[in-house]
Coordinates of C-alpha atoms in Angstrom, one line a residue:
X242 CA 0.0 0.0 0.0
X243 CA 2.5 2.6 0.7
X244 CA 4.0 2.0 -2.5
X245 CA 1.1 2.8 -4.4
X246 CA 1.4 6.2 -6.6
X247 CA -2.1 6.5 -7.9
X248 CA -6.0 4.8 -6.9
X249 CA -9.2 4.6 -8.1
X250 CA -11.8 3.3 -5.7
X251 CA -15.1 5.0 -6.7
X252 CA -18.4 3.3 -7.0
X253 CA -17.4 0.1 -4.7
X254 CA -19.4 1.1 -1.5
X255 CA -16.6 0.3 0.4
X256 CA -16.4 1.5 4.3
X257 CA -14.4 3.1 7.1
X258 CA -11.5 5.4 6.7
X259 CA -9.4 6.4 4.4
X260 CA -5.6 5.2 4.4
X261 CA -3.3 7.7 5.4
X262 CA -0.7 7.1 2.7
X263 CA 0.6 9.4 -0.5
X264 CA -2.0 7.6 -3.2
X265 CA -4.9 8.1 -1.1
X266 CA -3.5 11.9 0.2
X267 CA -3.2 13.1 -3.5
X268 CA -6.1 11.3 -4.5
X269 CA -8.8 13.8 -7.0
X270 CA -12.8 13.1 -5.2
X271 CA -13.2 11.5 -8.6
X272 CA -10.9 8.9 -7.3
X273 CA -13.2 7.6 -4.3
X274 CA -16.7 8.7 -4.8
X275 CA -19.5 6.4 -4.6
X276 CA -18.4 5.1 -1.2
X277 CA -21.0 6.4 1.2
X278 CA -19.5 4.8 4.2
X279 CA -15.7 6.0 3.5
X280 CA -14.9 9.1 6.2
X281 CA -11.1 11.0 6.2
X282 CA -9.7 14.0 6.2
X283 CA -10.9 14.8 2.8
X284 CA -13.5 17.0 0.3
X285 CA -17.0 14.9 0.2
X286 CA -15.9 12.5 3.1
X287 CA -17.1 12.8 7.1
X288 CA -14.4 13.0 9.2
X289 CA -14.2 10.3 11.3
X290 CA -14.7 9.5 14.9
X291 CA -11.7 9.0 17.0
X292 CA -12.3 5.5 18.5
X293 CA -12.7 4.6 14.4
X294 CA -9.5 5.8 13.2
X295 CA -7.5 4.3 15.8
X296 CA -9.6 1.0 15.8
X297 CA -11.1 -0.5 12.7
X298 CA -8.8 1.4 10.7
X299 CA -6.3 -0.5 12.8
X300 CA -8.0 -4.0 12.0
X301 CA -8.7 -3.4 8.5
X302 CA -5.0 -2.0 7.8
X303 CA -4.1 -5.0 9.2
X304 CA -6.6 -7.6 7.3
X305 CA -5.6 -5.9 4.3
X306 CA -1.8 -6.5 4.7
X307 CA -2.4 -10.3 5.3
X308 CA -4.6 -10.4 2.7
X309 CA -2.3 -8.4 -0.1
X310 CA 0.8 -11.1 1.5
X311 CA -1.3 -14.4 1.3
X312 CA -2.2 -13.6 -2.2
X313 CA 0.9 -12.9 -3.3
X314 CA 2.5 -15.9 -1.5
X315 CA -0.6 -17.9 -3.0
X316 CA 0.4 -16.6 -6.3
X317 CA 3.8 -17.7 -5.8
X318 CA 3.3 -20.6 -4.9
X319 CA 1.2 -21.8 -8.1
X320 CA 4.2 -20.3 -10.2
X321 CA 6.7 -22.8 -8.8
X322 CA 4.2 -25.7 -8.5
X323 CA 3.6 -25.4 -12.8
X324 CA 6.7 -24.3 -13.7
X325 CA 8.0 -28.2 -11.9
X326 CA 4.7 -30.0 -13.6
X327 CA 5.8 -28.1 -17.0
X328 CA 9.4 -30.2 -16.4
X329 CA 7.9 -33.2 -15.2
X330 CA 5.2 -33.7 -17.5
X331 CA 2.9 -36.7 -17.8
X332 CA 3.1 -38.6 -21.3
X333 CA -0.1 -39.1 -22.7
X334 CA -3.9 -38.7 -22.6
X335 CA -4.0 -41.1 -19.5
X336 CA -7.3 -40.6 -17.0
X337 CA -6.5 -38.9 -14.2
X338 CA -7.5 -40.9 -10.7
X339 CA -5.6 -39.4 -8.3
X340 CA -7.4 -41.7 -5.4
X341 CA -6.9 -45.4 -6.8
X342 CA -3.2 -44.5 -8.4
X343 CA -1.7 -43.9 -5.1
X344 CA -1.6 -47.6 -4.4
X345 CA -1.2 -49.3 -8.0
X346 CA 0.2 -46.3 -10.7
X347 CA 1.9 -43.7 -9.1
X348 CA 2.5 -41.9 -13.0
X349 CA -1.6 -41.9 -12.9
X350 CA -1.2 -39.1 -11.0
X351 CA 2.3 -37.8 -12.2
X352 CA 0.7 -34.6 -13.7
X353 CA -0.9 -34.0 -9.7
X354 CA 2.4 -34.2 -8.2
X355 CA 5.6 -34.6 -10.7
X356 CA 7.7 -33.4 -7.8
X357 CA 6.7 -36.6 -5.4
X358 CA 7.8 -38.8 -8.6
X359 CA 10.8 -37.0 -8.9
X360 CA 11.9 -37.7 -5.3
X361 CA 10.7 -41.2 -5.1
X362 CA 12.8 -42.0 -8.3
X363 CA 16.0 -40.3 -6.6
X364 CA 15.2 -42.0 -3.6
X365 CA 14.8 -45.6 -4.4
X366 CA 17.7 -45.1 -7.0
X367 CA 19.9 -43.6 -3.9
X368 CA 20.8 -41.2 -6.2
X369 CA 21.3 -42.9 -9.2
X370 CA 23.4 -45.7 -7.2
X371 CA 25.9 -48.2 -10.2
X372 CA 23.8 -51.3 -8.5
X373 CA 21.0 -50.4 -9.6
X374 CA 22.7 -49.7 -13.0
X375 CA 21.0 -52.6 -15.8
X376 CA 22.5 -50.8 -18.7
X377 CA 24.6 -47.9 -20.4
X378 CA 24.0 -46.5 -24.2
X379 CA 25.5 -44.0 -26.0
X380 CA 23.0 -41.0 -24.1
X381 CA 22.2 -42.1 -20.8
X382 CA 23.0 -45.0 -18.2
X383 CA 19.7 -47.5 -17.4
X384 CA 18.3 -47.6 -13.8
X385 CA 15.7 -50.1 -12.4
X386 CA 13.8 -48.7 -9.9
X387 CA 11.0 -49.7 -7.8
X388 CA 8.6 -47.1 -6.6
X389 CA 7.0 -47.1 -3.0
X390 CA 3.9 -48.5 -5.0
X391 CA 5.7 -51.3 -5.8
X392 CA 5.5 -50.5 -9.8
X393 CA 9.1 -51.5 -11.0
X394 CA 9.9 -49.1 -13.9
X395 CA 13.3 -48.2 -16.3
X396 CA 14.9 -44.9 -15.9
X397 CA 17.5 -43.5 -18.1
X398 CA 19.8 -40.7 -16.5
X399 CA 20.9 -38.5 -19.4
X400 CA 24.3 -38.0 -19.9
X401 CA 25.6 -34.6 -18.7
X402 CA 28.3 -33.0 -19.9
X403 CA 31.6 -31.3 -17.3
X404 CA 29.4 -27.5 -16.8
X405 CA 25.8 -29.9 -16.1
X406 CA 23.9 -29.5 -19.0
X407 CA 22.9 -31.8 -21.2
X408 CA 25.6 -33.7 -23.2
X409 CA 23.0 -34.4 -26.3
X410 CA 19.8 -32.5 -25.4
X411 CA 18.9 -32.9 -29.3
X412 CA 18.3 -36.9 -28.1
X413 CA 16.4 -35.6 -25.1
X414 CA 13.8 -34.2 -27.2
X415 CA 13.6 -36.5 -30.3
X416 CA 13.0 -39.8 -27.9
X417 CA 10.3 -37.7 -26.0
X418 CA 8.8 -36.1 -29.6
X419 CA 8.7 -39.7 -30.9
X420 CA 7.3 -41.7 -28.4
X421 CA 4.2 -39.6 -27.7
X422 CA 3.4 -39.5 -31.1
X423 CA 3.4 -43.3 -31.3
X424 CA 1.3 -46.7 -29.3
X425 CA 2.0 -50.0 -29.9
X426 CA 2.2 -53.3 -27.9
X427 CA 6.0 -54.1 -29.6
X428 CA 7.5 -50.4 -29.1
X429 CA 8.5 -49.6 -25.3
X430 CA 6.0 -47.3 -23.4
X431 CA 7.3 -43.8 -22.3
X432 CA 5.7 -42.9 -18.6
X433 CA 7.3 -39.5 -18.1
X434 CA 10.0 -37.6 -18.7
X435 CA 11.9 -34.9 -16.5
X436 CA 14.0 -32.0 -16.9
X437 CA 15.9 -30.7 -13.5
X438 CA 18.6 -28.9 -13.0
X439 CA 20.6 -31.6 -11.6
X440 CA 19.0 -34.7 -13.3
X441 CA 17.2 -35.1 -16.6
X442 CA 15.7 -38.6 -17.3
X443 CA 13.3 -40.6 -19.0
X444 CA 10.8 -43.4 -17.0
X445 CA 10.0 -45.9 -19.0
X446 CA 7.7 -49.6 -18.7
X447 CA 10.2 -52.1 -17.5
X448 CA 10.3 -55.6 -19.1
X449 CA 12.2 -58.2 -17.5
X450 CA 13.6 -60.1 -20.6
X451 CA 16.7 -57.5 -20.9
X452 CA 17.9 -57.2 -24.7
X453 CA 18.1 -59.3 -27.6
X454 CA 21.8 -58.6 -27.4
X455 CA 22.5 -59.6 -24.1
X456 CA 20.3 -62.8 -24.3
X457 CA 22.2 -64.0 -27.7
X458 CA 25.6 -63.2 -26.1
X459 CA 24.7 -65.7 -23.0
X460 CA 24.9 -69.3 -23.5
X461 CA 22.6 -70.3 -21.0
X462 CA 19.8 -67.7 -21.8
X463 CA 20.1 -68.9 -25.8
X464 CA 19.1 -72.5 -24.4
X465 CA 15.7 -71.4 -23.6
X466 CA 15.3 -68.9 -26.4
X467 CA 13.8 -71.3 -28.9
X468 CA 12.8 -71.2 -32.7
X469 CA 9.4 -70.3 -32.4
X470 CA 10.4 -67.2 -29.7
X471 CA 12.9 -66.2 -32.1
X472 CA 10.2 -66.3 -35.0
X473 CA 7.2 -64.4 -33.0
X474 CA 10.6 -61.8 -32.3
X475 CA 11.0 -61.3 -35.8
X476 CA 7.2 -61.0 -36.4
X477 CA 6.9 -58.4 -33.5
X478 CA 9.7 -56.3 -34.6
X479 CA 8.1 -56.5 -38.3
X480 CA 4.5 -55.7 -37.4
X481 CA 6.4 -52.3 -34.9
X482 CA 8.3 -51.2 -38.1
X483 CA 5.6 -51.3 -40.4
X484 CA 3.6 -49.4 -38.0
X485 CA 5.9 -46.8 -37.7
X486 CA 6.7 -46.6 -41.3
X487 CA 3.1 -46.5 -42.8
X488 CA 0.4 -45.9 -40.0
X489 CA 1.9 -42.9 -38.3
X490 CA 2.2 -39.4 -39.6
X491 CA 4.5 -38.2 -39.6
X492 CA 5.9 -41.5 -40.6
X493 CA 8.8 -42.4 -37.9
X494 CA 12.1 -43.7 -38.5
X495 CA 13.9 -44.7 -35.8
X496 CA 17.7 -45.3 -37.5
X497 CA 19.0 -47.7 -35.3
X498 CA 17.6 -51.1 -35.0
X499 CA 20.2 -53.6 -33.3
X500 CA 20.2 -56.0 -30.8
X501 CA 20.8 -53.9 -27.9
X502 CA 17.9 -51.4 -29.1
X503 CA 15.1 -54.5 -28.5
X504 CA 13.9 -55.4 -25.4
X505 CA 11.8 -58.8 -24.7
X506 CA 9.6 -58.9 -21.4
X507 CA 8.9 -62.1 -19.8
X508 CA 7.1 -64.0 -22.5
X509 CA 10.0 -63.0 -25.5
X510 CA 7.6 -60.6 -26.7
X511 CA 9.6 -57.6 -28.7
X512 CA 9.8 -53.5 -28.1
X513 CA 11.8 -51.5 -30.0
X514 CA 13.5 -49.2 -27.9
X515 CA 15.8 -46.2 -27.3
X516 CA 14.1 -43.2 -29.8
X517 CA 17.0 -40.8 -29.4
X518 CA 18.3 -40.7 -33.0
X519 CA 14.5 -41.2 -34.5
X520 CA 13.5 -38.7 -36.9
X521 CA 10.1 -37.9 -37.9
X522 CA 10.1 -37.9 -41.8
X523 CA 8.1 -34.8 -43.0
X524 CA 7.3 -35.4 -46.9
X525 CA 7.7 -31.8 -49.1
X526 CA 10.9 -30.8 -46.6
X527 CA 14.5 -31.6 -46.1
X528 CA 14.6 -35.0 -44.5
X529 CA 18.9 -34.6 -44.3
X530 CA 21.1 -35.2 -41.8
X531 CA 24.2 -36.5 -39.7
X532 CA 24.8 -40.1 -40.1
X533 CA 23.1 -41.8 -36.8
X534 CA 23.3 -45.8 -36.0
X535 CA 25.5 -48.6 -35.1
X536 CA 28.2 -49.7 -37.4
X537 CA 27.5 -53.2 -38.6
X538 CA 23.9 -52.8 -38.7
X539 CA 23.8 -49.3 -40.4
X540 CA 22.9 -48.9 -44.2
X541 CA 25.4 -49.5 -46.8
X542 CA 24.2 -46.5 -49.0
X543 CA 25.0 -44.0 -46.1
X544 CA 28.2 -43.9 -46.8
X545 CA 27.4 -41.5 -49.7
X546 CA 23.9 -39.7 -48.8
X547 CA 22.7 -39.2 -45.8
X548 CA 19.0 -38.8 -46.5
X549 CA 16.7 -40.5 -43.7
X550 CA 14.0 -42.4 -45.2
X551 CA 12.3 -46.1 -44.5
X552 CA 14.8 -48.3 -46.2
X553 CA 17.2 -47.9 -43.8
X554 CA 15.4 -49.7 -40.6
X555 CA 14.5 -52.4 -43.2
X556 CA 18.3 -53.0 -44.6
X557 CA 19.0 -52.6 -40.3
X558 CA 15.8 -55.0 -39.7
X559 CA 17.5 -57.6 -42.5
X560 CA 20.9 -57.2 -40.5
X561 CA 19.2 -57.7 -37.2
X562 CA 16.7 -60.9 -38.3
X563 CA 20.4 -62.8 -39.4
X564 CA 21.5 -62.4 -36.4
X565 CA 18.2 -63.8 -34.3
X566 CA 18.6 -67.0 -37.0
X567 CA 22.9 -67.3 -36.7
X568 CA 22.5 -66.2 -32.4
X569 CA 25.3 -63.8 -33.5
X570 CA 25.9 -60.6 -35.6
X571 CA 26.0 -61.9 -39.4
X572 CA 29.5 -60.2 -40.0
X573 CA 31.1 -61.1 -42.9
X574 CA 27.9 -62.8 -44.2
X575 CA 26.6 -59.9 -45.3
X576 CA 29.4 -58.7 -47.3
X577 CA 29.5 -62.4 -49.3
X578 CA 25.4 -62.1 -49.8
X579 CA 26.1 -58.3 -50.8
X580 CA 28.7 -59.2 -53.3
X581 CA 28.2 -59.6 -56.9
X582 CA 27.5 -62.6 -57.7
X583 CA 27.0 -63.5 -54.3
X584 CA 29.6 -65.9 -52.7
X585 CA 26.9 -67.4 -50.3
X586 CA 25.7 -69.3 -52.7
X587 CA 27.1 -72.9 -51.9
X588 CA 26.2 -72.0 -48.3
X589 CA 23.7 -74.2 -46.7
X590 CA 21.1 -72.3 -44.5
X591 CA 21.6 -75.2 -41.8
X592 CA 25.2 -74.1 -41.6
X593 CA 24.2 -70.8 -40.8
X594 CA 21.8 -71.2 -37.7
X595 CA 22.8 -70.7 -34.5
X596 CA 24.0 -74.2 -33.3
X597 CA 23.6 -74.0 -29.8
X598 CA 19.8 -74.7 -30.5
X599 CA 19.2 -78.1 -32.3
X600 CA 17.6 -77.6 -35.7
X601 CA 14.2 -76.4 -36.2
X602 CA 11.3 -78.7 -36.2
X603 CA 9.4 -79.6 -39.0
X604 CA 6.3 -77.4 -37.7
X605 CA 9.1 -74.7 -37.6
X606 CA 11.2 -75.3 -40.7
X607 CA 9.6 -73.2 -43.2
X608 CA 9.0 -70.4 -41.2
X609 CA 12.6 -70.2 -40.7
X610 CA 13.3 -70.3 -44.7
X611 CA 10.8 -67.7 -45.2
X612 CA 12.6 -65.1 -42.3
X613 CA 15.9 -65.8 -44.0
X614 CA 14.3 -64.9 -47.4
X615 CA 13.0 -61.8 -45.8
X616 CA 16.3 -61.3 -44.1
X617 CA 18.3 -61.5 -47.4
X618 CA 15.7 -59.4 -50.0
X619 CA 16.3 -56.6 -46.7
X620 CA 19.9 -56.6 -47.3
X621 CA 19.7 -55.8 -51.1
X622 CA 22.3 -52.9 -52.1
X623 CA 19.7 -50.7 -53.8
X624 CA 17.6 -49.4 -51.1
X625 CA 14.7 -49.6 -54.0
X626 CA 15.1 -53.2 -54.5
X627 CA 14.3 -54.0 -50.3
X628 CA 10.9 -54.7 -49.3
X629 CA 8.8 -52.4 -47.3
X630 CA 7.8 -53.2 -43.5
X631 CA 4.4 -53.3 -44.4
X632 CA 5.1 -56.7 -47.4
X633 CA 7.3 -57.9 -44.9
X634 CA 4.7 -57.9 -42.0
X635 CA 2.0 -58.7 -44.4
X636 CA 4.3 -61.9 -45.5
X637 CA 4.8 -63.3 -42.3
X638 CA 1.6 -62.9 -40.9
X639 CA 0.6 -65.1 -43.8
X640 CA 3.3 -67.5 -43.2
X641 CA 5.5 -69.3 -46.3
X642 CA 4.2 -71.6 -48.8
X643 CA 5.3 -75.2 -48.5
X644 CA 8.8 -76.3 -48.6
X645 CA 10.3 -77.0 -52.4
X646 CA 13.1 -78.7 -51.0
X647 CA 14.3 -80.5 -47.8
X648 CA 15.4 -78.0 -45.1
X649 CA 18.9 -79.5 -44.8
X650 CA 19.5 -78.9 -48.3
X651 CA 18.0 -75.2 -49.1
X652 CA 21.3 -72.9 -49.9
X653 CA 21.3 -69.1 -49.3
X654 CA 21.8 -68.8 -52.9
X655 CA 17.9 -70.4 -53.3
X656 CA 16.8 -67.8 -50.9
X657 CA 18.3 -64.5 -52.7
X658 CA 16.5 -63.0 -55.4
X659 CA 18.3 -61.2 -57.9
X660 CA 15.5 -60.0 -59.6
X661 CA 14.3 -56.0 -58.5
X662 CA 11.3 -54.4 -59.4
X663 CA 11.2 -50.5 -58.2
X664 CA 7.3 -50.0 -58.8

């Protein structure tokens, strides 16, 4: 109030004295008329009684101060608590149930209270503790953590660079940009995100499977990860392409399929994970950029152009689907199918598979030669001559004709077809 350099009161039937401060002092009778109980040392006003200007004026000073602080406190207050909800954001149209999700989904009500999420996560992480590290990728380190509500979720820790920002903050956004654009049961769900001054992360759906990389690379876990599984992998990873490729729009290409980018949960179902190199592919624009991927499974035509477009998660999907059949990375495969004429041909597809498992069953046998079919058309040079995700889904949901030959004798050289048609 005593800051105040100019009022204008009138017409608000307001009662009792008049402050004594400057505003009210230099105030014109325009400025408070229309207040028939208002009384003061002033033209138009009664002055007022003694026990008044000592007493209510008192009381009301006084209400008014408390009331001009609690608002502004109030104000305050609701500033700090959206700017923190802005950061930590819910994902998604989700229903809001604030009473239920206490006890079964605390991110139910993560756009209530983003700051409680935030400090449960740091808590039950002790800070982001190493033992509770499950894996570490090129932009952030993995974290399991288990909430007070007992939901087990995934949280990557973005990497920060020596002055504490974010060391790839281009990532950041393109995994969250991606994700909430995109729902499917074989591409990993995104919770929340959150962007703090001392830790930026992402909360993901924890599956317990761990990656396709990690379970090829352990003999013991191989032993249970049988034909079929690795088919219905193959099939999952298909039907989560094409949906990206040619139900979404933008379309989204996510530029780097490998085996450590898919994660199986308990029952070897697939999810494509880890969006932070995905690009969404805008048609009429520039669709140009940085090369992005893992070597050995990127596509051979970006070493001359570096223009994103579907063909190269199919040539990675093709790179990827060998390596589920062989239980290993195809390597030097690839260049002798690539190779013209290709040097594979004597090879026999039984010499190929991975031979910790015994062979395929007879149920199984032909789905197998139809994957490594897929596998090879994906890894054709021209990016024109490879399949799109939506023939290869379509293919396999189908499933093959029957066999011409017998399994044990089918070459890779049966399997590749050197005819390309563009249309």
């Amino acid at each position: 109030m005593r800051s105040l350099t100019s009022i204008d009161i009138s017409y608000n039937h307001l009662k009792g004295p008049l402050p004594n401060t400057k505003a009210f002092h230099d105030a014109s009778f325009e400025a408070y008329k229309g207040n028939d109980g208002l009384c003061g040392n002033k033209t138009g006003l009664l002055p007022c009684s003694p026990k008044m200007s000592i007493g209510v004026m008192g009381k009301r000073y006084n209400k008014v101060v408390l009331l001009v602080i609690s608002s502004v406190l109030g104000i305050l207050f609701l500033v700090v608590v959206g700017i923190f909800v802005v950061h930590c954001k819910r994902v998604g149209n989700i229903e809001n149930e604030p009473e239920g999700a206490t006890n079964e989904n605390l991110f139910a009500i993560w756009s209530y209270d983003g700051k409680m999420v935030y400090e449960n996560i740091i808590e039950v992480t002790e800070d982001f503790n190493a033992r509770y590290c499950i894996g570490v990728g090129g932009y952030g380190t993995v974290y399991k953590a288990k909430l007070p509500s007992n939901q087990v979720v995934a949280v990557k820790k973005l990497h920060s660079s020596q002055d504490g920002e974010l060391a790839d903050p281009k990532s950041f956004t393109s995994e969250i940009r991606a994700l909430t654009e995109i729902r499917h049961r074989n591409i990993i769900k995104l919770y929340g995100f959150c962007s703090h001054p001392r830790h930026s992360f992402l909360v993901y759906e924890f599956l317990e499977g761990g990656s396709l990389e990690k379970i090829l690379s352990n003999d013991e876990a191989t032993l249970h990860f049988e034909w079929t599984q690795r088919m219905n992998v193959v099939s999952d990873l298909a039907d989560a392409l094409s949906y990206m490729h040619h139900d979404c729009s933008p379309p989204v290409i996510h530029r780097d399929i490998s085996s450590k980018n898919v994660l199986l949960d308990s029952e070897y179902m697939a999810h494509i994970s880890d969006f932070g190199t995905a690009r969404l592919l805008k048609h009429h624009s520039s669709n140009w950029t940085s090369f992005a991927g893992t070597f050995g499974y990127a596509a051979p035509e970006l070493a001359y152009t570096i223009e994103v477009n579907e063909r190269l998660d199919v040539y990675s999907f093709g790179v990827l689907t060998l390596e589920v059949l062989m239980g290993k990375h195809p390597g030097d495969l690839i260049t002798s199918v690539s190779s013209s004429p290709p040097t594979a041909h004597d090879m026999l597809l039984k010499d190929i598979l991975d031979s910790r498992l015994p062979p395929p069953r007879t149920h199984v046998e032909k789905e197998v030669v139809l994957v490594a079919k897929l596998a090879l058309a994906c890894l054709h040079t021209s990016p024109q001559c490879r399949p799109t995700m939506r023939q290869v889904s379509v293919i396999l949901s189908k499933q093959s004709p029957p066999l011409q030959n017998s399994f044990h004798l089918i070459s890779l050289g049966q399997l590749i077809d050197v005819n390309c048609s563009t249309s």
